[in-house]
CSV table of C-alpha atoms and ligand atoms in Angstrom, one decimal:
chain,number,residue,atom,x,y,z
A,1,MET,CA,0.0,0.0,0.0
A,2,ARG,CA,1.4,3.4,-1.0
A,3,CYS,CA,0.2,6.5,0.9
A,4,LEU,CA,0.7,10.2,0.2
A,5,ILE,CA,0.5,12.3,3.4
A,6,VAL,CA,0.1,16.1,3.5
A,7,ALA,CA,-1.3,18.5,6.0
A,8,ASP,CA,-1.7,22.3,6.5
A,9,LEU,CA,-2.6,23.1,2.9
A,10,HIS,CA,-4.3,26.2,4.3
A,11,TYR,CA,-6.4,27.0,1.2
A,12,SER,CA,-3.4,26.9,-1.1
A,13,LEU,CA,-5.1,26.1,-4.4
A,14,PRO,CA,-1.8,25.3,-6.2
A,15,GLN,CA,-1.1,22.7,-3.4
A,16,TYR,CA,-4.6,21.2,-3.8
A,17,ASP,CA,-4.1,21.1,-7.6
A,18,TRP,CA,-0.8,19.3,-7.1
A,19,VAL,CA,-2.3,16.7,-4.7
A,20,THR,CA,-5.4,16.2,-7.0
A,21,GLN,CA,-3.2,15.7,-10.1
A,22,LEU,CA,-1.1,13.0,-8.5
A,23,ALA,CA,-3.7,11.4,-6.3
A,24,ASP,CA,-4.3,8.4,-8.6
A,25,ARG,CA,-0.7,7.3,-8.1
A,26,PHE,CA,-1.5,6.4,-4.5
A,27,ASP,CA,-3.7,3.8,-2.8
A,28,VAL,CA,-4.5,6.3,0.0
A,29,VAL,CA,-4.1,10.1,0.2
A,30,ILE,CA,-4.2,11.6,3.7
A,31,ILE,CA,-4.8,15.3,4.3
A,32,ALA,CA,-4.1,15.7,8.1
A,33,GLY,CA,-6.0,18.8,8.8
A,34,ASP,CA,-5.9,22.6,8.4
A,35,HIS,CA,-7.6,22.7,5.0
A,36,LEU,CA,-8.7,26.3,5.6
A,37,ASP,CA,-6.8,29.5,6.5
A,38,LEU,CA,-8.2,31.6,9.3
A,39,SER,CA,-6.0,34.6,8.2
A,40,SER,CA,-7.2,34.6,4.6
A,41,LEU,CA,-9.3,37.4,3.3
A,42,VAL,CA,-11.6,34.8,1.8
A,43,ASP,CA,-14.6,34.0,4.0
A,44,LEU,CA,-14.1,30.6,5.8
A,45,ARG,CA,-17.4,29.2,4.4
A,46,ALA,CA,-16.4,30.1,0.9
A,47,GLN,CA,-13.0,28.4,1.4
A,48,SER,CA,-14.8,25.3,2.6
A,49,VAL,CA,-17.0,25.2,-0.5
A,50,VAL,CA,-13.9,25.3,-2.7
A,51,VAL,CA,-12.0,22.7,-0.7
A,52,ARG,CA,-15.0,20.4,-0.8
A,53,LYS,CA,-14.9,20.6,-4.6
A,54,TYR,CA,-11.3,19.4,-4.4
A,55,ILE,CA,-12.2,16.7,-2.0
A,56,ASP,CA,-14.8,15.4,-4.5
A,57,LEU,CA,-12.2,15.4,-7.2
A,58,LEU,CA,-9.7,13.5,-4.9
A,59,ARG,CA,-12.4,11.0,-3.8
A,60,ALA,CA,-13.0,10.2,-7.5
A,61,LYS,CA,-9.3,9.3,-8.0
A,62,THR,CA,-8.2,7.6,-4.8
A,63,ARG,CA,-9.1,6.6,-1.2
A,64,LEU,CA,-9.0,10.0,0.6
A,65,ILE,CA,-8.8,10.3,4.3
A,66,THR,CA,-8.9,13.6,6.2
A,67,CYS,CA,-9.2,15.0,9.7
A,68,SER,CA,-9.9,18.5,10.9
A,69,GLY,CA,-7.3,21.0,12.2
A,70,ASN,CA,-7.7,24.1,14.3
A,71,HIS,CA,-8.2,26.2,11.2
A,72,ASP,CA,-11.1,24.1,10.1
A,73,LEU,CA,-13.5,24.7,13.0
A,74,ASP,CA,-16.7,26.3,11.7
A,75,THR,CA,-19.2,25.9,14.5
A,76,ARG,CA,-19.8,25.0,18.1
A,77,ASP,CA,-21.4,21.8,19.3
A,78,MET,CA,-24.1,21.6,21.9
A,79,PHE,CA,-21.5,21.8,24.6
A,80,GLY,CA,-20.0,25.0,23.3
A,81,GLU,CA,-16.8,23.3,22.0
A,82,LYS,CA,-15.6,24.3,18.5
A,83,VAL,CA,-15.9,21.6,15.9
A,84,ALA,CA,-15.4,21.3,12.2
A,85,TYR,CA,-18.9,20.4,11.2
A,86,TRP,CA,-18.1,20.5,7.4
A,87,VAL,CA,-15.2,18.0,7.9
A,88,SER,CA,-17.2,15.5,10.0
A,89,GLY,CA,-19.9,15.7,7.3
A,90,LEU,CA,-17.4,14.4,4.7
A,91,GLY,CA,-18.1,10.9,5.9
A,92,GLN,CA,-21.5,11.1,4.1
A,93,ARG,CA,-19.6,11.9,0.9
A,94,GLY,CA,-17.5,8.7,1.2
A,95,VAL,CA,-14.5,10.3,2.8
A,96,PRO,CA,-13.5,8.8,6.1
A,97,SER,CA,-13.1,11.8,8.4
A,98,ASP,CA,-13.4,13.0,12.0
A,99,GLY,CA,-14.6,10.3,14.4
A,100,GLN,CA,-14.5,7.5,11.9
A,101,SER,CA,-12.3,4.6,11.1
A,102,PHE,CA,-12.0,2.2,8.2
A,103,LYS,CA,-9.9,-0.8,7.1
A,104,CYS,CA,-7.8,-0.9,3.9
A,105,ASN,CA,-5.6,-4.0,3.2
A,106,ASN,CA,-5.9,-5.1,6.8
A,107,THR,CA,-4.7,-1.7,8.0
A,108,LEU,CA,-7.1,0.1,10.4
A,109,PHE,CA,-7.2,3.9,10.0
A,110,THR,CA,-8.5,5.9,12.9
A,111,ILE,CA,-9.3,9.5,12.1
A,112,CYS,CA,-9.4,11.9,15.0
A,113,PRO,CA,-11.1,15.3,15.1
A,114,TRP,CA,-9.3,18.4,16.4
A,115,TRP,CA,-10.3,18.6,20.1
A,116,ASP,CA,-11.1,22.1,21.4
A,117,GLY,CA,-12.4,21.1,24.9
A,118,PRO,CA,-12.6,18.1,27.3
A,119,ILE,CA,-15.8,16.6,25.8
A,120,THR,CA,-14.3,16.2,22.3
A,121,ARG,CA,-11.0,15.1,23.8
A,122,ASP,CA,-12.8,12.4,25.8
A,123,ARG,CA,-14.6,11.4,22.6
A,124,VAL,CA,-11.2,10.9,20.9
A,125,ALA,CA,-10.1,8.8,23.9
A,126,ALA,CA,-13.2,6.6,23.6
A,127,GLN,CA,-12.8,6.4,19.8
A,128,LEU,CA,-9.2,5.1,20.2
A,129,LYS,CA,-10.3,2.6,22.9
A,130,ALA,CA,-13.1,1.3,20.7
A,131,ASP,CA,-10.8,1.0,17.7
A,132,ALA,CA,-8.1,-0.8,19.7
A,133,SER,CA,-10.4,-3.9,19.7
A,134,LYS,CA,-10.9,-3.7,15.9
A,135,ARG,CA,-7.2,-3.9,15.2
A,136,THR,CA,-6.2,-7.1,13.4
A,137,GLY,CA,-3.1,-5.8,11.5
A,138,ALA,CA,-1.4,-2.4,11.3
A,139,TRP,CA,-3.1,0.6,13.0
A,140,PHE,CA,-2.6,4.1,11.5
A,141,TRP,CA,-3.9,7.3,13.2
A,142,VAL,CA,-4.6,10.6,11.6
A,143,HIS,CA,-4.5,13.4,14.2
A,144,HIS,CA,-3.8,17.0,13.3
A,145,ALA,CA,-1.7,18.0,16.3
A,146,PRO,CA,1.5,16.0,16.7
A,147,PRO,CA,2.4,14.5,20.1
A,148,ASP,CA,3.9,16.8,22.7
A,149,ASN,CA,7.6,16.5,23.6
A,150,SER,CA,8.5,15.3,20.2
A,151,PRO,CA,10.7,16.8,17.5
A,152,THR,CA,7.6,16.7,15.3
A,153,SER,CA,6.0,19.3,17.6
A,154,TRP,CA,9.1,21.4,18.2
A,155,GLY,CA,8.5,25.0,17.1
A,156,GLY,CA,12.0,26.3,17.7
A,157,ASP,CA,11.6,27.6,21.3
A,158,ARG,CA,9.1,25.1,22.7
A,159,HIS,CA,6.8,22.2,21.9
A,160,PHE,CA,3.3,22.9,20.5
A,161,GLY,CA,2.1,19.3,20.7
A,162,ASP,CA,-0.8,17.4,22.1
A,163,ALA,CA,-0.1,15.9,25.6
A,164,PRO,CA,-3.1,13.4,25.6
A,165,LEU,CA,-1.9,12.1,22.2
A,166,LEU,CA,1.4,11.3,23.8
A,167,GLU,CA,-0.4,9.2,26.4
A,168,TRP,CA,-2.6,7.5,23.9
A,169,ILE,CA,0.4,6.5,21.8
A,170,ALA,CA,2.1,5.1,24.9
A,171,GLU,CA,-1.1,3.2,25.8
A,172,TYR,CA,-2.0,1.7,22.3
A,173,SER,CA,1.3,1.7,20.3
A,174,PRO,CA,-0.2,2.5,16.9
A,175,ASP,CA,2.1,1.7,14.1
A,176,LEU,CA,2.0,5.1,12.4
A,177,VAL,CA,0.6,8.5,13.4
A,178,PHE,CA,0.1,11.2,10.8
A,179,SER,CA,0.0,14.8,12.0
A,180,GLY,CA,0.8,18.3,10.9
A,181,HIS,CA,0.0,21.6,12.7
A,182,VAL,CA,3.5,22.7,13.8
A,183,HIS,CA,4.6,24.1,10.5
A,184,ARG,CA,8.2,24.7,11.3
A,185,SER,CA,9.1,21.4,13.0
A,186,PRO,CA,10.9,19.7,10.1
A,187,PHE,CA,12.7,22.9,9.2
A,188,THR,CA,14.0,24.1,12.6
A,189,LYS,CA,17.0,23.0,14.7
A,190,GLY,CA,15.8,20.3,17.1
A,191,GLY,CA,12.7,19.6,15.1
A,192,SER,CA,12.0,16.8,12.6
A,193,TRP,CA,9.4,15.4,10.2
A,194,VAL,CA,9.7,12.0,11.9
A,195,ASP,CA,9.9,10.6,15.4
A,196,ARG,CA,9.6,7.3,17.1
A,197,ILE,CA,7.7,6.9,20.4
A,198,GLY,CA,8.1,3.4,21.7
A,199,THR,CA,7.4,1.3,18.6
A,200,SER,CA,5.1,4.0,17.0
A,201,TRP,CA,6.3,6.1,14.1
A,202,VAL,CA,5.1,9.7,14.1
A,203,PHE,CA,5.1,12.1,11.1
A,204,ASN,CA,4.7,15.8,10.5
A,205,ALA,CA,5.6,16.9,6.9
A,206,GLY,CA,5.6,20.6,7.8
A,207,HIS,CA,4.4,23.5,5.8
A,208,GLN,CA,6.0,25.3,2.8
A,209,PHE,CA,4.5,27.8,0.4
A,210,GLY,CA,3.5,26.9,-3.2
A,211,ALA,CA,3.4,23.6,-5.0
A,212,PRO,CA,4.4,20.9,-4.3
A,213,PRO,CA,3.6,21.0,-0.6
A,214,ALA,CA,6.0,19.3,1.8
A,215,HIS,CA,4.9,15.7,1.7
A,216,ILE,CA,5.6,12.2,2.9
A,217,ILE,CA,5.3,9.0,0.9
A,218,VAL,CA,4.9,5.8,2.9
A,219,ASP,CA,5.2,2.5,1.1
A,220,THR,CA,4.1,-0.3,3.5
A,221,ASP,CA,5.4,-3.0,1.2
A,222,LYS,CA,8.9,-1.4,1.0
A,223,GLN,CA,8.6,-0.5,4.7
A,224,GLU,CA,9.9,2.9,3.9
A,225,ALA,CA,8.8,6.5,4.5
A,226,ILE,CA,10.2,9.4,2.5
A,227,TRP,CA,9.9,13.1,3.3
A,228,ILE,CA,10.2,15.5,0.3
A,229,SER,CA,10.4,19.2,0.8
A,230,ALA,CA,12.2,22.4,-0.2
A,231,ALA,CA,14.7,21.5,2.5
A,232,GLY,CA,15.6,18.2,0.8
A,233,VAL,CA,14.7,14.5,0.9
A,234,GLN,CA,15.0,12.2,3.9
A,235,SER,CA,14.1,8.7,4.4
A,236,VAL,CA,13.5,6.2,7.2
A,237,ARG,CA,13.0,2.4,7.1
A,238,LEU,CA,10.0,1.4,9.1
A,239,ASP,CA,11.5,-1.9,10.0
A,240,GLN,CA,14.7,-0.4,11.4
A,241,PRO,CA,15.3,1.8,14.5
A,242,LEU,CA,15.2,5.5,14.0
A,243,THR,CA,18.7,7.1,13.8
A,244,ARG,CA,19.5,10.8,14.0
A,245,PRO,CA,20.4,12.7,12.1
A,246,VAL,CA,17.9,11.1,9.7
A,247,PRO,CA,19.7,10.1,6.5
A,248,ALA,CA,19.4,12.7,3.8
A,249,LEU,CA,19.1,11.4,0.3
A,250,GLY,CA,20.7,13.1,-2.6
A,251,ALA,CA,17.7,12.5,-4.7
A,252,ILE,CA,14.2,11.1,-4.6
A,253,PRO,CA,14.4,7.2,-4.9
A,254,SER,CA,13.2,6.1,-8.3
A,255,TRP,CA,10.2,4.4,-6.9
A,256,ALA,CA,8.9,7.6,-5.3
A,257,ILE,CA,9.5,10.0,-8.2
A,258,LEU,CA,6.2,11.6,-9.2
A,259,PRO,CA,5.6,13.2,-12.6
A,260,ASP,CA,5.5,17.0,-12.4
A,261,PRO,CA,1.9,17.9,-13.4
A,262,ALA,CA,3.4,20.9,-15.3
A,263,GLY,CA,5.7,18.6,-17.2
A,264,GLY,CA,9.1,17.1,-16.5
A,265,GLN,CA,9.9,15.5,-13.2
A,266,ASN,CA,8.8,16.5,-9.7
A,267,PRO,CA,11.4,19.0,-8.5
A,268,VAL,CA,12.6,18.8,-4.9
B,1,ZN,ZN1,-1.5,24.6,10.0
B,2,ZN,ZN1,-3.0,23.5,12.9
Protein backbone atom coordinates (compact mmCIF):
# COMPACT_ATOMS: atom_id res chain seq x y z
CA MET A 1 0.00 0.00 0.00
CA ARG A 2 1.36 3.39 -1.00
CA CYS A 3 0.19 6.51 0.86
CA LEU A 4 0.70 10.21 0.23
CA ILE A 5 0.51 12.34 3.36
CA VAL A 6 0.15 16.10 3.46
CA ALA A 7 -1.31 18.55 5.99
CA ASP A 8 -1.69 22.29 6.49
CA LEU A 9 -2.58 23.07 2.89
CA HIS A 10 -4.34 26.17 4.30
CA TYR A 11 -6.40 26.96 1.23
CA SER A 12 -3.38 26.90 -1.07
CA LEU A 13 -5.06 26.08 -4.36
CA PRO A 14 -1.76 25.29 -6.16
CA GLN A 15 -1.12 22.68 -3.45
CA TYR A 16 -4.63 21.21 -3.81
CA ASP A 17 -4.09 21.13 -7.58
CA TRP A 18 -0.82 19.26 -7.10
CA VAL A 19 -2.34 16.69 -4.74
CA THR A 20 -5.35 16.22 -7.03
CA GLN A 21 -3.23 15.72 -10.14
CA LEU A 22 -1.08 13.04 -8.50
CA ALA A 23 -3.68 11.37 -6.31
CA ASP A 24 -4.29 8.40 -8.57
CA ARG A 25 -0.67 7.33 -8.05
CA PHE A 26 -1.52 6.39 -4.46
CA ASP A 27 -3.73 3.82 -2.80
CA VAL A 28 -4.46 6.29 -0.01
CA VAL A 29 -4.12 10.07 0.22
CA ILE A 30 -4.18 11.59 3.71
CA ILE A 31 -4.76 15.29 4.35
CA ALA A 32 -4.10 15.65 8.06
CA GLY A 33 -6.02 18.82 8.84
CA ASP A 34 -5.87 22.60 8.38
CA HIS A 35 -7.57 22.75 5.01
CA LEU A 36 -8.66 26.33 5.59
CA ASP A 37 -6.81 29.49 6.51
CA LEU A 38 -8.23 31.63 9.29
CA SER A 39 -6.04 34.56 8.24
CA SER A 40 -7.22 34.56 4.61
CA LEU A 41 -9.33 37.40 3.27
CA VAL A 42 -11.61 34.76 1.75
CA ASP A 43 -14.57 33.96 3.98
CA LEU A 44 -14.13 30.62 5.77
CA ARG A 45 -17.39 29.22 4.44
CA ALA A 46 -16.42 30.12 0.88
CA GLN A 47 -13.05 28.43 1.44
CA SER A 48 -14.75 25.25 2.62
CA VAL A 49 -16.97 25.20 -0.48
CA VAL A 50 -13.89 25.33 -2.72
CA VAL A 51 -12.03 22.72 -0.67
CA ARG A 52 -15.04 20.41 -0.78
CA LYS A 53 -14.89 20.57 -4.56
CA TYR A 54 -11.25 19.43 -4.44
CA ILE A 55 -12.22 16.70 -1.99
CA ASP A 56 -14.84 15.43 -4.47
CA LEU A 57 -12.17 15.39 -7.21
CA LEU A 58 -9.75 13.54 -4.93
CA ARG A 59 -12.35 11.03 -3.83
CA ALA A 60 -13.02 10.16 -7.47
CA LYS A 61 -9.32 9.34 -7.97
CA THR A 62 -8.22 7.58 -4.80
CA ARG A 63 -9.08 6.61 -1.25
CA LEU A 64 -9.02 9.95 0.55
CA ILE A 65 -8.82 10.32 4.32
CA THR A 66 -8.89 13.60 6.19
CA CYS A 67 -9.22 15.05 9.66
CA SER A 68 -9.92 18.54 10.95
CA GLY A 69 -7.33 20.98 12.18
CA ASN A 70 -7.71 24.06 14.31
CA HIS A 71 -8.18 26.22 11.20
CA ASP A 72 -11.15 24.12 10.06
CA LEU A 73 -13.49 24.74 13.01
CA ASP A 74 -16.68 26.32 11.71
CA THR A 75 -19.24 25.87 14.46
CA ARG A 76 -19.82 25.03 18.12
CA ASP A 77 -21.44 21.83 19.28
CA MET A 78 -24.14 21.60 21.93
CA PHE A 79 -21.46 21.76 24.63
CA GLY A 80 -19.98 24.98 23.28
CA GLU A 81 -16.83 23.33 21.96
CA LYS A 82 -15.60 24.34 18.51
CA VAL A 83 -15.90 21.59 15.90
CA ALA A 84 -15.38 21.28 12.15
CA TYR A 85 -18.91 20.41 11.15
CA TRP A 86 -18.09 20.50 7.45
CA VAL A 87 -15.22 18.00 7.91
CA SER A 88 -17.21 15.51 9.97
CA GLY A 89 -19.89 15.75 7.25
CA LEU A 90 -17.43 14.43 4.66
CA GLY A 91 -18.14 10.91 5.88
CA GLN A 92 -21.48 11.12 4.08
CA ARG A 93 -19.57 11.91 0.88
CA GLY A 94 -17.55 8.71 1.21
CA VAL A 95 -14.47 10.30 2.75
CA PRO A 96 -13.50 8.81 6.13
CA SER A 97 -13.09 11.79 8.43
CA ASP A 98 -13.41 13.00 12.02
CA GLY A 99 -14.57 10.34 14.43
CA GLN A 100 -14.48 7.53 11.86
CA SER A 101 -12.33 4.55 11.10
CA PHE A 102 -11.98 2.19 8.19
CA LYS A 103 -9.90 -0.76 7.07
CA CYS A 104 -7.81 -0.93 3.92
CA ASN A 105 -5.61 -3.96 3.19
CA ASN A 106 -5.90 -5.10 6.82
CA THR A 107 -4.68 -1.70 8.01
CA LEU A 108 -7.06 0.08 10.37
CA PHE A 109 -7.16 3.86 9.99
CA THR A 110 -8.55 5.91 12.88
CA ILE A 111 -9.32 9.54 12.09
CA CYS A 112 -9.43 11.91 15.04
CA PRO A 113 -11.07 15.34 15.14
CA TRP A 114 -9.30 18.42 16.43
CA TRP A 115 -10.32 18.65 20.07
CA ASP A 116 -11.13 22.09 21.43
CA GLY A 117 -12.38 21.05 24.85
CA PRO A 118 -12.64 18.15 27.28
CA ILE A 119 -15.77 16.60 25.80
CA THR A 120 -14.31 16.23 22.31
CA ARG A 121 -11.00 15.12 23.84
CA ASP A 122 -12.81 12.38 25.80
CA ARG A 123 -14.60 11.39 22.63
CA VAL A 124 -11.24 10.90 20.92
CA ALA A 125 -10.08 8.77 23.87
CA ALA A 126 -13.24 6.64 23.58
CA GLN A 127 -12.79 6.36 19.80
CA LEU A 128 -9.24 5.05 20.21
CA LYS A 129 -10.30 2.63 22.93
CA ALA A 130 -13.10 1.26 20.73
CA ASP A 131 -10.84 0.99 17.69
CA ALA A 132 -8.13 -0.84 19.66
CA SER A 133 -10.43 -3.87 19.71
CA LYS A 134 -10.91 -3.71 15.92
CA ARG A 135 -7.20 -3.93 15.24
CA THR A 136 -6.16 -7.07 13.38
CA GLY A 137 -3.13 -5.79 11.48
CA ALA A 138 -1.43 -2.41 11.30
CA TRP A 139 -3.06 0.59 12.96
CA PHE A 140 -2.59 4.10 11.54
CA TRP A 141 -3.89 7.27 13.20
CA VAL A 142 -4.64 10.61 11.61
CA HIS A 143 -4.53 13.39 14.23
CA HIS A 144 -3.78 16.99 13.27
CA ALA A 145 -1.69 17.99 16.30
CA PRO A 146 1.52 16.00 16.72
CA PRO A 147 2.38 14.52 20.11
CA ASP A 148 3.91 16.81 22.71
CA ASN A 149 7.60 16.55 23.63
CA SER A 150 8.50 15.25 20.19
CA PRO A 151 10.73 16.79 17.51
CA THR A 152 7.60 16.65 15.32
CA SER A 153 5.98 19.27 17.57
CA TRP A 154 9.08 21.42 18.17
CA GLY A 155 8.52 25.03 17.12
CA GLY A 156 12.03 26.34 17.67
CA ASP A 157 11.64 27.55 21.25
CA ARG A 158 9.09 25.15 22.72
CA HIS A 159 6.84 22.23 21.86
CA PHE A 160 3.34 22.86 20.52
CA GLY A 161 2.14 19.27 20.66
CA ASP A 162 -0.78 17.43 22.14
CA ALA A 163 -0.14 15.91 25.60
CA PRO A 164 -3.07 13.43 25.59
CA LEU A 165 -1.92 12.09 22.21
CA LEU A 166 1.43 11.27 23.77
CA GLU A 167 -0.37 9.22 26.44
CA TRP A 168 -2.61 7.51 23.90
CA ILE A 169 0.40 6.53 21.79
CA ALA A 170 2.07 5.08 24.89
CA GLU A 171 -1.10 3.16 25.77
CA TYR A 172 -1.97 1.71 22.34
CA SER A 173 1.29 1.72 20.34
CA PRO A 174 -0.22 2.48 16.93
CA ASP A 175 2.11 1.69 14.05
CA LEU A 176 2.01 5.09 12.35
CA VAL A 177 0.62 8.49 13.40
CA PHE A 178 0.10 11.21 10.77
CA SER A 179 0.01 14.79 12.01
CA GLY A 180 0.76 18.35 10.92
CA HIS A 181 -0.03 21.61 12.73
CA VAL A 182 3.46 22.71 13.79
CA HIS A 183 4.56 24.10 10.45
CA ARG A 184 8.21 24.69 11.30
CA SER A 185 9.07 21.43 13.03
CA PRO A 186 10.85 19.72 10.13
CA PHE A 187 12.71 22.90 9.20
CA THR A 188 14.00 24.06 12.55
CA LYS A 189 16.95 22.99 14.67
CA GLY A 190 15.83 20.32 17.11
CA GLY A 191 12.70 19.57 15.08
CA SER A 192 11.96 16.80 12.62
CA TRP A 193 9.38 15.39 10.22
CA VAL A 194 9.68 12.01 11.93
CA ASP A 195 9.89 10.59 15.41
CA ARG A 196 9.61 7.27 17.13
CA ILE A 197 7.73 6.93 20.41
CA GLY A 198 8.06 3.38 21.70
CA THR A 199 7.37 1.32 18.60
CA SER A 200 5.14 3.98 17.01
CA TRP A 201 6.30 6.14 14.12
CA VAL A 202 5.07 9.74 14.13
CA PHE A 203 5.12 12.09 11.13
CA ASN A 204 4.66 15.80 10.45
CA ALA A 205 5.57 16.87 6.90
CA GLY A 206 5.64 20.56 7.81
CA HIS A 207 4.44 23.51 5.77
CA GLN A 208 5.98 25.32 2.83
CA PHE A 209 4.49 27.76 0.35
CA GLY A 210 3.54 26.87 -3.21
CA ALA A 211 3.43 23.56 -5.02
CA PRO A 212 4.41 20.92 -4.26
CA PRO A 213 3.57 20.97 -0.57
CA ALA A 214 6.03 19.33 1.80
CA HIS A 215 4.88 15.72 1.69
CA ILE A 216 5.58 12.22 2.92
CA ILE A 217 5.27 9.04 0.93
CA VAL A 218 4.87 5.81 2.88
CA ASP A 219 5.19 2.48 1.12
CA THR A 220 4.13 -0.28 3.49
CA ASP A 221 5.43 -3.03 1.20
CA LYS A 222 8.86 -1.44 1.01
CA GLN A 223 8.62 -0.49 4.72
CA GLU A 224 9.90 2.94 3.88
CA ALA A 225 8.82 6.54 4.49
CA ILE A 226 10.25 9.43 2.49
CA TRP A 227 9.94 13.12 3.27
CA ILE A 228 10.17 15.48 0.30
CA SER A 229 10.35 19.22 0.84
CA ALA A 230 12.15 22.37 -0.22
CA ALA A 231 14.71 21.49 2.48
CA GLY A 232 15.60 18.20 0.82
CA VAL A 233 14.73 14.52 0.90
CA GLN A 234 15.04 12.23 3.90
CA SER A 235 14.05 8.66 4.41
CA VAL A 236 13.49 6.15 7.19
CA ARG A 237 13.02 2.41 7.08
CA LEU A 238 9.99 1.44 9.15
CA ASP A 239 11.47 -1.95 10.03
CA GLN A 240 14.66 -0.39 11.44
CA PRO A 241 15.32 1.77 14.51
CA LEU A 242 15.21 5.53 14.02
CA THR A 243 18.69 7.05 13.85
CA ARG A 244 19.52 10.76 14.03
CA PRO A 245 20.45 12.66 12.06
CA VAL A 246 17.90 11.10 9.73
CA PRO A 247 19.74 10.14 6.54
CA ALA A 248 19.38 12.73 3.79
CA LEU A 249 19.08 11.36 0.29
CA GLY A 250 20.75 13.08 -2.63
CA ALA A 251 17.67 12.52 -4.75
CA ILE A 252 14.20 11.05 -4.58
CA PRO A 253 14.42 7.24 -4.94
CA SER A 254 13.21 6.12 -8.34
CA TRP A 255 10.16 4.35 -6.92
CA ALA A 256 8.93 7.57 -5.30
CA ILE A 257 9.48 9.97 -8.20
CA LEU A 258 6.24 11.58 -9.24
CA PRO A 259 5.61 13.18 -12.60
CA ASP A 260 5.48 16.96 -12.45
CA PRO A 261 1.91 17.92 -13.36
CA ALA A 262 3.38 20.88 -15.26
CA GLY A 263 5.70 18.58 -17.23
CA GLY A 264 9.11 17.07 -16.50
CA GLN A 265 9.87 15.46 -13.19
CA ASN A 266 8.82 16.47 -9.73
CA PRO A 267 11.43 18.96 -8.50
CA VAL A 268 12.58 18.77 -4.91
ZN1 LIG B 1 -1.54 24.59 9.97
ZN1 LIG C 1 -3.04 23.50 12.93
